[in-house]
Coordinates of C-alpha atoms and ligand atoms in Angstrom, one line a residue:
X197 CA -7.6 1.9 -18.3
X198 CA -5.0 4.7 -18.6
X199 CA -2.9 4.9 -21.7
X200 CA 0.9 4.8 -21.1
X201 CA 3.8 5.8 -23.2
X202 CA 5.1 2.3 -23.4
X203 CA 1.9 0.6 -24.7
X204 CA 2.8 1.2 -28.3
X205 CA 6.5 0.1 -28.0
X206 CA 8.3 -3.0 -29.0
X207 CA 10.8 -4.6 -26.5
X208 CA 13.8 -6.9 -27.0
X209 CA 15.6 -9.1 -24.5
X210 CA 19.3 -9.4 -24.6
X211 CA 21.1 -12.2 -22.9
X212 CA 24.4 -10.4 -22.7
X213 CA 26.7 -13.5 -22.4
X214 CA 25.5 -14.7 -25.8
X215 CA 24.8 -11.5 -27.7
X216 CA 28.0 -10.2 -29.2
X217 CA 31.6 -10.5 -28.0
X218 CA 34.0 -7.6 -28.8
X219 CA 37.2 -8.7 -27.2
X220 CA 37.5 -12.4 -28.2
X221 CA 37.1 -13.9 -24.8
X222 CA 34.1 -15.9 -25.9
X223 CA 31.7 -14.0 -23.7
X224 CA 29.3 -11.3 -25.0
X225 CA 29.8 -7.9 -23.4
X226 CA 28.3 -4.4 -23.0
X227 CA 30.5 -3.0 -25.8
X228 CA 29.0 -5.6 -28.0
X229 CA 25.5 -4.3 -27.1
X230 CA 26.7 -0.7 -27.8
X231 CA 28.0 -1.8 -31.2
X232 CA 24.7 -3.4 -32.1
X233 CA 22.5 -0.5 -31.2
X234 CA 22.1 0.5 -34.9
X235 CA 21.0 -3.1 -35.5
X236 CA 18.3 -2.9 -32.8
X237 CA 17.2 0.4 -34.3
X238 CA 17.0 -1.1 -37.7
X239 CA 14.8 -3.8 -36.4
X240 CA 12.5 -1.2 -34.7
X241 CA 13.2 -1.8 -31.1
X242 CA 12.3 0.8 -28.4
X243 CA 13.0 -0.9 -25.1
X244 CA 15.9 -3.3 -24.4
X245 CA 15.9 -5.5 -21.3
X246 CA 19.4 -6.8 -20.5
X247 CA 19.6 -10.0 -18.4
X248 CA 21.9 -9.5 -15.4
X249 CA 25.4 -8.2 -16.0
X250 CA 26.2 -7.2 -12.4
X251 CA 29.1 -8.8 -10.5
X252 CA 28.4 -12.4 -10.1
X253 CA 30.0 -15.8 -9.8
X254 CA 27.6 -16.8 -12.6
X255 CA 26.4 -19.9 -10.9
X256 CA 23.0 -19.2 -12.3
X257 CA 24.5 -17.1 -15.1
X258 CA 24.2 -13.7 -13.4
X259 CA 20.9 -14.4 -11.5
X260 CA 23.2 -14.7 -8.5
X261 CA 24.5 -11.2 -7.8
X262 CA 27.5 -10.5 -5.6
X263 CA 27.5 -6.7 -6.1
X264 CA 24.5 -4.8 -7.3
X265 CA 26.5 -1.6 -7.8
X266 CA 29.1 -2.9 -10.2
X267 CA 29.3 -4.6 -13.6
X268 CA 31.0 -7.9 -13.8
X269 CA 34.4 -7.4 -15.5
X270 CA 33.5 -10.2 -17.9
X271 CA 30.8 -8.0 -19.3
X272 CA 32.6 -4.7 -19.0
X273 CA 32.8 -1.7 -16.7
X274 CA 30.4 0.9 -15.2
X275 CA 31.7 3.3 -17.8
X276 CA 30.5 1.0 -20.5
X277 CA 27.1 0.8 -18.9
X278 CA 26.8 4.6 -18.7
X279 CA 27.9 4.8 -22.3
X280 CA 25.3 2.2 -23.3
X281 CA 22.5 4.1 -21.5
X282 CA 23.6 7.4 -23.1
X283 CA 24.1 5.9 -26.6
X284 CA 20.8 4.0 -26.5
X285 CA 19.0 7.3 -25.8
X286 CA 20.4 8.7 -29.0
X287 CA 18.6 5.9 -30.8
X288 CA 15.5 6.4 -28.8
X289 CA 16.0 3.1 -27.0
X290 CA 15.4 2.8 -23.3
X291 CA 17.5 0.3 -21.3
X292 CA 15.8 -1.9 -18.8
X293 CA 17.9 -3.9 -16.3
X294 CA 17.1 -7.1 -14.5
X295 CA 16.2 -6.7 -10.8
X296 CA 17.1 -9.9 -8.9
X297 CA 16.1 -9.2 -5.4
X298 CA 14.5 -12.4 -4.1
X299 CA 18.0 -13.6 -3.5
X300 CA 21.6 -12.5 -4.0
X301 CA 24.8 -14.6 -4.3
X302 CA 26.4 -16.4 -1.4
X303 CA 29.4 -14.4 -2.4
X304 CA 27.7 -11.1 -1.7
X305 CA 29.2 -9.1 1.1
X306 CA 25.9 -9.3 3.0
X307 CA 26.0 -13.1 3.1
X308 CA 29.6 -13.3 4.0
X309 CA 29.0 -11.0 7.0
X310 CA 25.9 -13.1 7.9
X311 CA 28.2 -16.1 8.0
X312 CA 30.7 -14.3 10.2
X313 CA 28.0 -13.3 12.6
X314 CA 24.6 -14.9 12.1
X315 CA 23.1 -13.0 15.1
X316 CA 24.3 -9.6 13.8
X317 CA 22.7 -7.1 11.4
X318 CA 23.4 -9.1 8.2
X319 CA 22.2 -12.4 9.6
X320 CA 18.8 -10.7 9.6
X321 CA 19.1 -10.0 5.8
X322 CA 18.6 -13.7 5.2
X323 CA 16.5 -16.6 6.5
X324 CA 18.9 -18.3 8.9
X325 CA 17.5 -21.0 11.2
X326 CA 18.8 -23.4 13.9
X327 CA 18.8 -27.1 13.0
X328 CA 16.7 -29.0 15.5
X329 CA 18.1 -32.4 16.2
X330 CA 20.0 -32.2 13.0
X331 CA 16.8 -31.5 11.1
X332 CA 16.1 -28.6 8.8
X333 CA 13.0 -26.4 9.4
X334 CA 10.8 -27.7 6.6
X335 CA 10.6 -29.9 3.5
X336 CA 10.3 -27.4 0.7
X337 CA 12.1 -28.3 -2.5
X338 CA 14.3 -25.8 -4.3
X339 CA 13.3 -24.9 -7.9
X340 CA 16.7 -26.3 -9.0
X341 CA 16.2 -29.6 -7.0
X342 CA 17.0 -30.7 -3.5
X343 CA 16.1 -29.1 -0.1
X344 CA 15.8 -25.3 0.1
X345 CA 18.0 -25.6 3.2
X346 CA 21.8 -25.6 3.2
X347 CA 24.1 -25.7 6.2
X348 CA 25.4 -22.1 7.0
X349 CA 29.1 -22.1 6.2
X350 CA 31.1 -22.1 9.5
X351 CA 27.9 -23.0 11.5
X352 CA 27.0 -26.6 11.2
X353 CA 24.1 -26.1 13.7
X354 CA 22.5 -23.5 11.4
X355 CA 21.1 -23.5 7.9
X356 CA 19.9 -20.9 5.4
X357 CA 17.1 -20.8 3.0
X358 CA 17.5 -20.8 -0.8
X359 CA 14.4 -21.3 -3.0
X360 CA 16.7 -21.4 -6.0
X361 CA 20.4 -22.7 -6.1
X362 CA 22.4 -23.0 -2.9
X363 CA 24.5 -20.2 -4.2
X364 CA 21.4 -18.0 -4.2
X365 CA 20.4 -17.3 -0.6
X366 CA 17.0 -15.8 -0.2
X367 CA 16.9 -12.2 1.1
X368 CA 14.6 -11.6 4.0
X369 CA 12.0 -9.1 2.9
X370 CA 10.3 -9.1 6.3
X371 CA 13.3 -7.0 7.5
X372 CA 12.6 -3.3 6.8
X373 CA 16.3 -2.6 6.8
X374 CA 16.9 -5.0 3.9
X375 CA 14.0 -3.4 2.0
X376 CA 15.6 0.0 2.5
X377 CA 18.9 -1.3 1.0
X378 CA 17.0 -2.6 -2.0
X379 CA 15.0 0.6 -2.6
X380 CA 18.2 2.6 -2.3
X381 CA 19.9 0.4 -4.9
X382 CA 16.9 0.6 -7.3
X383 CA 16.8 4.3 -7.1
X384 CA 20.6 4.6 -7.6
X385 CA 20.2 2.8 -10.9
X386 CA 17.1 4.8 -12.0
X387 CA 19.0 8.0 -11.2
X388 CA 21.5 6.9 -13.9
X389 CA 18.8 7.1 -16.5
X390 CA 17.6 3.6 -16.7
X391 CA 14.1 3.2 -18.2
X392 CA 13.2 0.6 -15.7
X393 CA 13.4 -3.0 -14.6
X394 CA 12.4 -6.5 -15.4
X395 CA 11.7 -8.0 -12.0
X396 CA 12.9 -11.5 -11.4
X397 CA 11.1 -14.3 -9.6
X398 CA 9.3 -11.7 -7.5
X399 CA 6.4 -13.7 -6.1
X400 CA 8.8 -15.6 -4.0
X401 CA 9.8 -12.7 -1.8
X402 CA 6.8 -13.5 0.5
X403 CA 7.1 -16.7 2.4
X404 CA 4.4 -18.5 4.3
X405 CA 5.7 -18.3 7.9
X406 CA 6.4 -20.0 10.3
X407 CA 8.1 -22.7 8.3
X408 CA 6.2 -25.9 8.1
X409 CA 6.1 -29.1 6.1
X410 CA 3.7 -29.6 3.1
X411 CA 2.7 -33.0 1.7
X412 CA 5.5 -34.6 -0.2
X413 CA 5.0 -34.7 -4.0
X414 CA 8.0 -36.8 -5.1
X415 CA 9.9 -39.7 -3.7
X416 CA 12.5 -37.3 -2.3
X417 CA 10.0 -36.5 0.5
X418 CA 10.0 -32.8 -0.5
X419 CA 7.2 -30.5 -1.5
X420 CA 7.3 -28.0 -4.4
X421 CA 7.7 -24.3 -3.4
X422 CA 4.3 -23.5 -5.0
X423 CA 2.5 -25.3 -2.2
X424 CA 4.0 -22.8 0.2
X425 CA 3.4 -19.8 -2.1
X426 CA -0.4 -20.7 -2.2
X427 CA -0.4 -20.1 1.6
X428 CA 1.7 -16.9 1.5
X429 CA -0.3 -13.8 2.1
X430 CA 0.8 -10.2 1.7
X431 CA 3.3 -10.0 -1.2
X432 CA 1.3 -6.9 -2.3
X433 CA 2.5 -5.0 0.8
X434 CA 6.1 -5.3 -0.3
X435 CA 5.3 -4.7 -4.0
X436 CA 3.2 -1.7 -3.3
X437 CA 5.9 -0.2 -1.1
X438 CA 8.6 -0.8 -3.8
X439 CA 6.3 0.8 -6.4
X440 CA 5.8 3.9 -4.3
X441 CA 9.3 4.3 -3.1
X442 CA 11.0 3.6 -6.5
X443 CA 9.2 3.0 -9.7
X444 CA 6.6 5.8 -9.2
X445 CA 9.1 8.4 -8.2
X446 CA 10.9 8.0 -11.6
X447 CA 7.9 7.0 -13.7
X448 CA 9.9 3.9 -14.5
X449 CA 8.7 1.0 -16.6
X450 CA 8.5 -2.3 -14.7
X451 CA 7.7 -5.7 -15.9
X452 CA 7.2 -8.5 -13.5
X453 CA 8.3 -12.1 -13.9
X454 CA 5.2 -13.3 -12.0
X455 CA 4.2 -17.0 -11.7
X456 CA 1.7 -18.3 -9.3
X457 CA -0.1 -15.1 -8.5
X458 CA -3.5 -15.5 -6.9
X459 CA -6.1 -14.9 -9.6
X460 CA -8.1 -12.4 -7.5
X461 CA -4.9 -10.3 -7.1
X462 CA -4.3 -9.9 -10.9
X463 CA -5.6 -6.3 -11.1
X464 CA -3.4 -5.3 -8.2
X465 CA -0.4 -6.4 -10.3
X466 CA -1.0 -4.6 -13.5
X467 CA -4.2 -2.6 -13.2
X468 CA -4.1 1.2 -13.0
X469 CA -1.7 1.9 -10.1
X470 CA -0.6 -1.8 -10.2
X471 CA 2.6 -2.9 -8.6
X472 CA 4.1 -3.1 -12.1
X473 CA 3.6 -1.5 -15.5
X474 CA 3.2 -5.0 -17.0
X475 CA 3.9 -8.7 -16.4
X476 CA 4.5 -11.6 -18.7
X477 CA 1.8 -13.9 -19.8
X478 CA 3.4 -17.3 -19.2
X479 CA 0.4 -19.4 -19.8
X480 CA 1.6 -21.1 -23.0
X481 CA 5.0 -21.7 -21.4
X482 CA 3.7 -23.5 -18.4
X483 CA 1.0 -25.4 -20.3
X484 CA 1.5 -29.2 -19.9
X485 CA 4.0 -28.9 -17.0
X486 CA 4.0 -31.7 -14.4
X487 CA 5.1 -31.7 -10.8
X488 CA 7.2 -34.8 -11.5
X489 CA 9.7 -33.0 -13.8
X490 CA 10.5 -32.3 -17.4
X491 CA 10.2 -36.0 -18.4
X492 CA 6.5 -35.8 -17.7
X493 CA 5.8 -32.5 -19.5
X494 CA 3.2 -32.7 -22.3
X495 CA 3.9 -31.2 -25.7
X496 CA 1.6 -28.3 -26.4
X497 CA -0.9 -28.4 -29.3
X498 CA -1.9 -25.4 -31.5
X499 CA -5.4 -25.5 -30.0
X500 CA -4.0 -25.3 -26.5
X501 CA -1.7 -22.5 -27.6
X502 CA -4.6 -20.6 -29.0
X503 CA -6.7 -21.2 -25.9
X504 CA -4.0 -19.9 -23.6
X505 CA -3.5 -16.8 -25.6
X506 CA -7.2 -16.0 -25.8
X507 CA -7.6 -16.6 -22.0
X508 CA -4.8 -14.1 -21.4
X509 CA -6.4 -11.5 -23.7
X510 CA -9.6 -11.9 -21.7
X511 CA -8.0 -11.7 -18.3
X512 CA -6.2 -8.5 -19.1
X513 CA -9.0 -6.8 -21.1
X514 CA -9.9 -3.5 -19.5
X515 CA -7.4 -4.1 -16.7
X516 CA -3.9 -3.8 -18.0
X517 CA -1.3 -4.8 -20.5
X518 CA 0.4 -8.2 -20.5
X519 CA 3.9 -8.5 -22.0
X520 CA 3.9 -11.2 -24.6
X521 CA 6.7 -13.6 -25.4
X522 CA 7.4 -16.6 -27.6
X523 CA 10.5 -17.5 -25.7
X524 CA 13.1 -16.1 -23.2
X525 CA 16.3 -17.2 -21.6
X526 CA 14.5 -19.8 -19.5
X527 CA 12.7 -21.5 -22.3
X528 CA 13.5 -23.6 -25.3
X529 CA 13.2 -21.8 -28.6
X530 CA 9.6 -21.0 -29.3
X531 CA 9.6 -22.2 -32.9
X532 CA 10.9 -25.6 -31.7
X533 CA 8.3 -25.8 -29.0
X534 CA 5.1 -24.5 -30.7
X535 CA 5.7 -25.8 -34.3
X536 CA 6.0 -29.5 -35.0
X537 CA 9.5 -30.3 -36.1
X538 CA 8.4 -31.5 -39.6
X539 CA 6.6 -28.2 -40.2
X540 CA 9.5 -25.9 -39.2
X541 CA 10.0 -23.4 -42.0
X542 CA 10.3 -19.7 -42.6
X543 CA 6.6 -19.6 -43.3
X544 CA 5.5 -21.4 -40.1
X545 CA 7.9 -19.2 -38.0
X546 CA 6.3 -16.1 -39.5
X547 CA 2.9 -17.5 -38.7
X548 CA 3.8 -17.9 -35.0
X549 CA 5.2 -14.4 -34.9
X550 CA 2.0 -13.0 -36.4
X551 CA -0.1 -14.4 -33.6
X552 CA 2.0 -12.8 -30.9
X553 CA 2.4 -9.4 -32.6
X554 CA -1.3 -9.0 -33.5
X555 CA -2.6 -9.8 -30.0
X556 CA -3.1 -7.1 -27.4
X557 CA 0.0 -6.6 -25.2
X558 CA 3.6 -5.5 -25.3
X559 CA 5.7 -7.7 -27.6
X560 CA 9.1 -8.8 -26.3
X561 CA 11.4 -10.4 -28.8
X562 CA 14.1 -12.6 -27.3
X563 CA 17.5 -12.3 -29.1
X564 CA 17.6 -14.6 -32.2
X565 CA 13.8 -15.0 -32.3
X566 CA 13.7 -12.5 -35.1
X567 CA 15.9 -14.7 -37.3
X568 CA 14.0 -17.9 -36.3
X569 CA 16.7 -19.5 -34.2
X570 CA 15.9 -23.1 -33.2
X571 CA 16.7 -25.5 -30.4
X572 CA 20.1 -27.1 -30.1
X573 CA 20.8 -30.8 -30.5
X574 CA 22.7 -31.9 -27.4
X575 CA 25.0 -34.9 -27.8
X576 CA 26.1 -35.3 -24.2
X577 CA 25.2 -33.8 -20.8
X578 CA 28.7 -32.4 -20.8
X579 CA 27.7 -29.9 -23.4
X580 CA 25.1 -28.4 -20.9
X581 CA 25.9 -25.4 -18.8
X582 CA 22.5 -24.7 -17.2
X583 CA 22.0 -25.8 -13.6
X584 CA 18.3 -26.5 -14.0
X585 CA 19.0 -28.7 -17.0
X586 CA 21.6 -30.7 -15.1
X587 CA 19.1 -31.2 -12.3
X588 CA 16.3 -32.3 -14.6
X589 CA 18.7 -34.8 -16.4
X590 CA 19.2 -36.4 -13.0
X591 CA 15.4 -36.3 -12.3
X592 CA 14.8 -38.2 -15.5
X593 CA 17.5 -40.8 -14.8
X594 CA 16.1 -41.3 -11.3
X595 CA 12.7 -41.9 -12.9
X596 CA 14.2 -44.8 -14.8
X597 CA 15.1 -43.2 -18.2
X598 CA 18.2 -44.3 -20.0
X599 CA 20.9 -41.6 -20.5
X600 CA 20.0 -41.2 -24.2
X601 CA 16.3 -40.8 -23.4
X602 CA 17.1 -38.4 -20.6
X603 CA 19.2 -36.4 -23.0
X604 CA 16.4 -36.2 -25.5
X605 CA 14.1 -35.0 -22.7
X606 CA 16.3 -32.2 -21.6
X607 CA 17.0 -31.3 -25.2
X608 CA 13.4 -30.4 -25.6
X609 CA 13.2 -28.2 -22.6
X610 CA 16.7 -27.0 -21.8
X611 CA 17.3 -23.3 -21.0
X612 CA 20.6 -23.6 -22.9
X613 CA 18.5 -23.8 -26.2
X614 CA 18.0 -20.1 -25.9
X615 CA 21.4 -19.3 -24.6
X616 CA 23.5 -20.4 -27.5
X617 CA 25.3 -17.5 -29.1
X618 CA 23.4 -15.2 -31.5
X619 CA 23.9 -16.2 -35.1
X620 CA 25.2 -13.0 -36.8
X621 CA 26.6 -14.5 -39.9
X622 CA 28.0 -17.7 -41.6
X623 CA 31.5 -16.8 -40.5
X624 CA 33.2 -19.1 -37.9
X625 CA 31.3 -19.2 -34.6
X626 CA 28.5 -17.4 -36.3
X627 CA 30.4 -14.1 -36.1
X628 CA 29.6 -14.0 -32.4
X629 CA 33.3 -14.1 -31.3
X630 CA 36.8 -14.4 -32.7
X631 CA 37.6 -16.7 -29.8
X632 CA 36.0 -19.8 -28.3
X633 CA 32.4 -19.2 -27.3
X634 CA 31.4 -20.0 -23.7
X635 CA 28.6 -22.1 -25.0
X636 CA 28.6 -24.1 -28.3
X637 CA 27.2 -22.2 -31.3
X638 CA 24.2 -24.0 -32.8
X639 CA 25.7 -25.8 -35.9
X640 CA 22.7 -24.6 -38.0
X641 CA 24.2 -21.1 -38.1
X642 CA 25.3 -21.5 -41.7
X643 CA 21.6 -21.7 -42.6
X644 CA 20.1 -19.5 -40.0
X645 CA 21.9 -16.2 -39.5
X646 CA 21.2 -12.5 -39.7
X647 CA 23.5 -11.6 -42.5
X648 CA 21.8 -13.8 -45.1
X649 CA 18.4 -12.8 -43.9
X650 CA 19.1 -9.1 -44.0
X651 CA 19.6 -9.4 -47.8
X652 CA 16.5 -11.6 -48.3
X653 CA 13.2 -9.7 -48.5
X654 CA 11.3 -12.9 -47.7
X655 CA 13.3 -13.8 -44.6
X656 CA 11.9 -14.3 -41.1
X657 CA 14.0 -11.2 -40.1
X658 CA 12.4 -9.0 -42.7
X659 CA 9.0 -10.2 -41.6
X660 CA 9.6 -9.3 -38.0
X661 CA 10.6 -5.8 -39.2
X662 CA 7.4 -5.6 -41.1
X663 CA 5.4 -6.7 -38.0
X664 CA 7.1 -4.0 -35.9
X665 CA 6.5 -1.4 -38.6
X666 CA 2.9 -2.3 -38.8
X667 CA 2.4 -1.9 -35.0
X668 CA 3.8 1.7 -35.5
X669 CA 1.9 2.5 -38.7
X670 CA -0.4 5.4 -37.8
X671 CA -3.1 3.8 -40.0
X672 CA -3.4 0.7 -37.8
X673 CA -1.6 1.6 -34.6
X674 CA -4.6 2.4 -32.5
X675 CA -6.3 -0.9 -33.4
X676 CA -3.2 -3.1 -33.0
X677 CA -2.3 -1.5 -29.7
X678 CA -5.7 -1.0 -28.1
X679 CA -8.3 -2.8 -30.1
X680 CA -10.5 -5.4 -28.4
X681 CA -9.6 -9.0 -29.2
X682 CA -12.5 -11.2 -30.3
X683 CA -11.7 -14.9 -30.9
X684 CA -13.2 -16.5 -34.0
X685 CA -13.9 -20.0 -35.2
X686 CA -12.5 -21.7 -32.0
X687 CA -14.4 -24.9 -32.9
X688 CA -11.9 -25.4 -35.7
X689 CA -8.7 -27.3 -35.0
X690 CA -5.3 -25.7 -35.7
X691 CA -6.7 -22.3 -36.7
X692 CA -5.9 -19.2 -34.7
X693 CA -8.2 -16.4 -35.8
X694 CA -9.5 -13.3 -34.1
X695 CA -10.4 -9.7 -34.8
X696 CA -8.9 -6.6 -33.2
X697 CA -11.3 -3.8 -33.3
X698 CA -12.0 -0.2 -32.3
X699 CA -15.2 1.7 -33.1
X700 CA -13.5 2.9 -36.3
X701 CA -11.6 -0.1 -37.6
X702 CA -11.6 -3.9 -37.6
X703 CA -8.7 -6.1 -38.4
X704 CA -9.1 -9.8 -39.0
X705 CA -6.1 -12.1 -38.1
X706 CA -6.2 -15.6 -39.4
X707 CA -3.4 -18.1 -39.0
X708 CA -3.7 -21.6 -40.5
X709 CA -1.7 -23.5 -38.0
X710 CA -1.2 -26.7 -40.0
X711 CA 0.3 -27.9 -43.3
X712 CA -2.9 -28.5 -45.1
X713 CA -4.9 -25.7 -46.7
X714 CA -8.3 -24.6 -45.4
X715 CA -11.0 -22.3 -46.4
X716 CA -12.5 -19.6 -44.3
X717 CA -15.7 -17.7 -45.1
X718 CA -16.3 -14.0 -44.3
X719 CA -19.8 -12.3 -44.0
X720 CA -18.7 -9.5 -46.3
X721 CA -15.8 -8.9 -48.6
X722 CA -12.7 -7.6 -46.8
X723 CA -11.4 -4.2 -47.6
X724 CA -7.8 -4.8 -48.1
X725 CA -5.0 -7.2 -47.1
X726 CA -2.7 -5.6 -44.5
X727 CA -0.2 -8.5 -44.0
X728 CA 0.4 -11.9 -45.6
X729 CA 3.3 -14.4 -45.2
X730 CA 2.6 -15.7 -48.7
X731 CA 2.8 -13.9 -52.0
X732 CA -1.0 -14.0 -52.5
X733 CA -4.3 -14.9 -51.0
X734 CA -6.2 -17.5 -52.9
X735 CA -10.0 -17.5 -53.4
X736 CA -12.4 -14.6 -53.3
X737 CA -12.8 -11.7 -50.9
X738 CA -15.4 -13.6 -49.0
X739 CA -14.1 -17.1 -49.4
X740 CA -10.4 -17.4 -48.8
X741 CA -8.2 -20.4 -49.0
X742 CA -5.3 -20.3 -46.6
X743 CA -2.3 -22.4 -47.5
X744 CA -0.3 -24.4 -44.9
X745 CA 0.8 -22.0 -42.1
X746 CA -0.5 -19.0 -44.1
X747 CA -1.0 -16.0 -41.8
X748 CA -3.1 -13.0 -43.0
X749 CA -4.2 -9.8 -41.6
X750 CA -7.1 -8.2 -43.4
X751 CA -8.9 -4.9 -42.9
X752 CA -12.6 -5.6 -42.8
Ligands
GLC1465 C1 14.1 -16.2 -13.0 C2 15.2 -16.1 -14.1 C3 16.0 -17.4 -14.2 C4 16.7 -17.6 -12.9 C5 15.7 -17.5 -11.7 C6 16.4 -17.3 -10.4 O1 13.2 -17.2 -13.3 O2 14.6 -15.8 -15.3 O3 16.9 -17.4 -15.2 O4 17.3 -18.8 -12.8 O5 14.8 -16.5 -11.8 O6 16.9 -16.0 -10.3
CA1466 CA1 33.8 -10.4 -24.3

């Protein structure tokens, strides 16, 4: 496996709408990111991925792009973007943008022209089909609920395909002209000095054609899109072309949001000369999911969490580098999902962070994770902005849940949990805005905020800084970045332990993922402690007692 410049880096995801607002309109903006660059540097970040800030009606909060070549005025201007890229460079930070090319917005010029003339050039940019006897071509379900087919505006006899929201028509990658447009756009951005792209929902660009029905999996008579994806062959032809025409030319960093890839194709995705530099390991995020909907999801256990992480280490060993996350803008807050509510504390949050940072892969911090931001408590569905949450609320009601139960269900899973404004300080609106924030600030900001944690050497924030510094420490870097991962003591419940080793060095990571203490025995005394989320380690150098949620890294 070839070594790459980005292997030893640490990445950070910004959800711009909720990061920092500089003009009081309640919406985070690019100037807000520029202003916070020194903060990102202080934390130790090298790569920043910014969720979409292109022109968009924001039906799916920017993942519905109406102009790929412009910045939405709510986020700023192209001058701000150019300044951000240039300023970030001064801090040695590379900017990664979101590449959303499975679909665009129904307000994109291409789609408007397709509606004007479905048989013309732009009609072929999309999947537009004739209705037959008033029926749509197939029974696929959109990821956000309902049929993937929607009547084409102005043409009641025709319909267009949208795997996501109806305001996100799918682009037709089978059309070489469309692909050219996309490559041109990608290169235009790379030419500006971007470090690379995070690539959205990319597996979906290849459809199983011709359209046909799959067995229905819910009472709505529809079939989840994954059934079609399992049949779709050849996504690699498109991805390989995009790599060669764009990413390779600029030596750009690319990280794929890839779900549902075929296991035998894994190495094609992130091996040497893979389609992408890296892709996310979502195995803990998708653990316990159900076709029925969020109401049927199972809560994950520490053992399952550990097993997912270890499986990912094994899958990628010798092949490539996963990108590791605890959460992102599509997930609830990781501390709320992976730690039982009664056990939530600074200590347990640090324990969770230790696991992610000490495994092999590129760590991505999602904004607010570094201060231990938690899920929101929703009091009414009216407080929710996210389209997928609104859909799942209805799915739960349709399954027979009462409104308060449905609210509890969506509270555990809602994407809005991650989208509440960043908690900068204990000032009004958590210091995020001087105006009214577009989404309610989590009321716990008076307890959980950056300002107080910055002054507290024992805070979650300072612990994240320590983890990042450790990854870059010349004494341990090689082992933390490239060392082989060997799971330990997997027969014990609620213990996540492993070694990372190179021929020269072995680090033992042991995280007691429960409230009760436990003892672990080593074959030989360890050399020295490298990291600890408690003040001390009890016991001897061969028999250690780990306290509740104690996490230690020891040099053996
Ligand atoms: C990805 C994004 C998500 C978005 C979807 C459609 O999963 O992360 O936020 O809704 O794609 O673009
Ligand atoms: Ca603003």
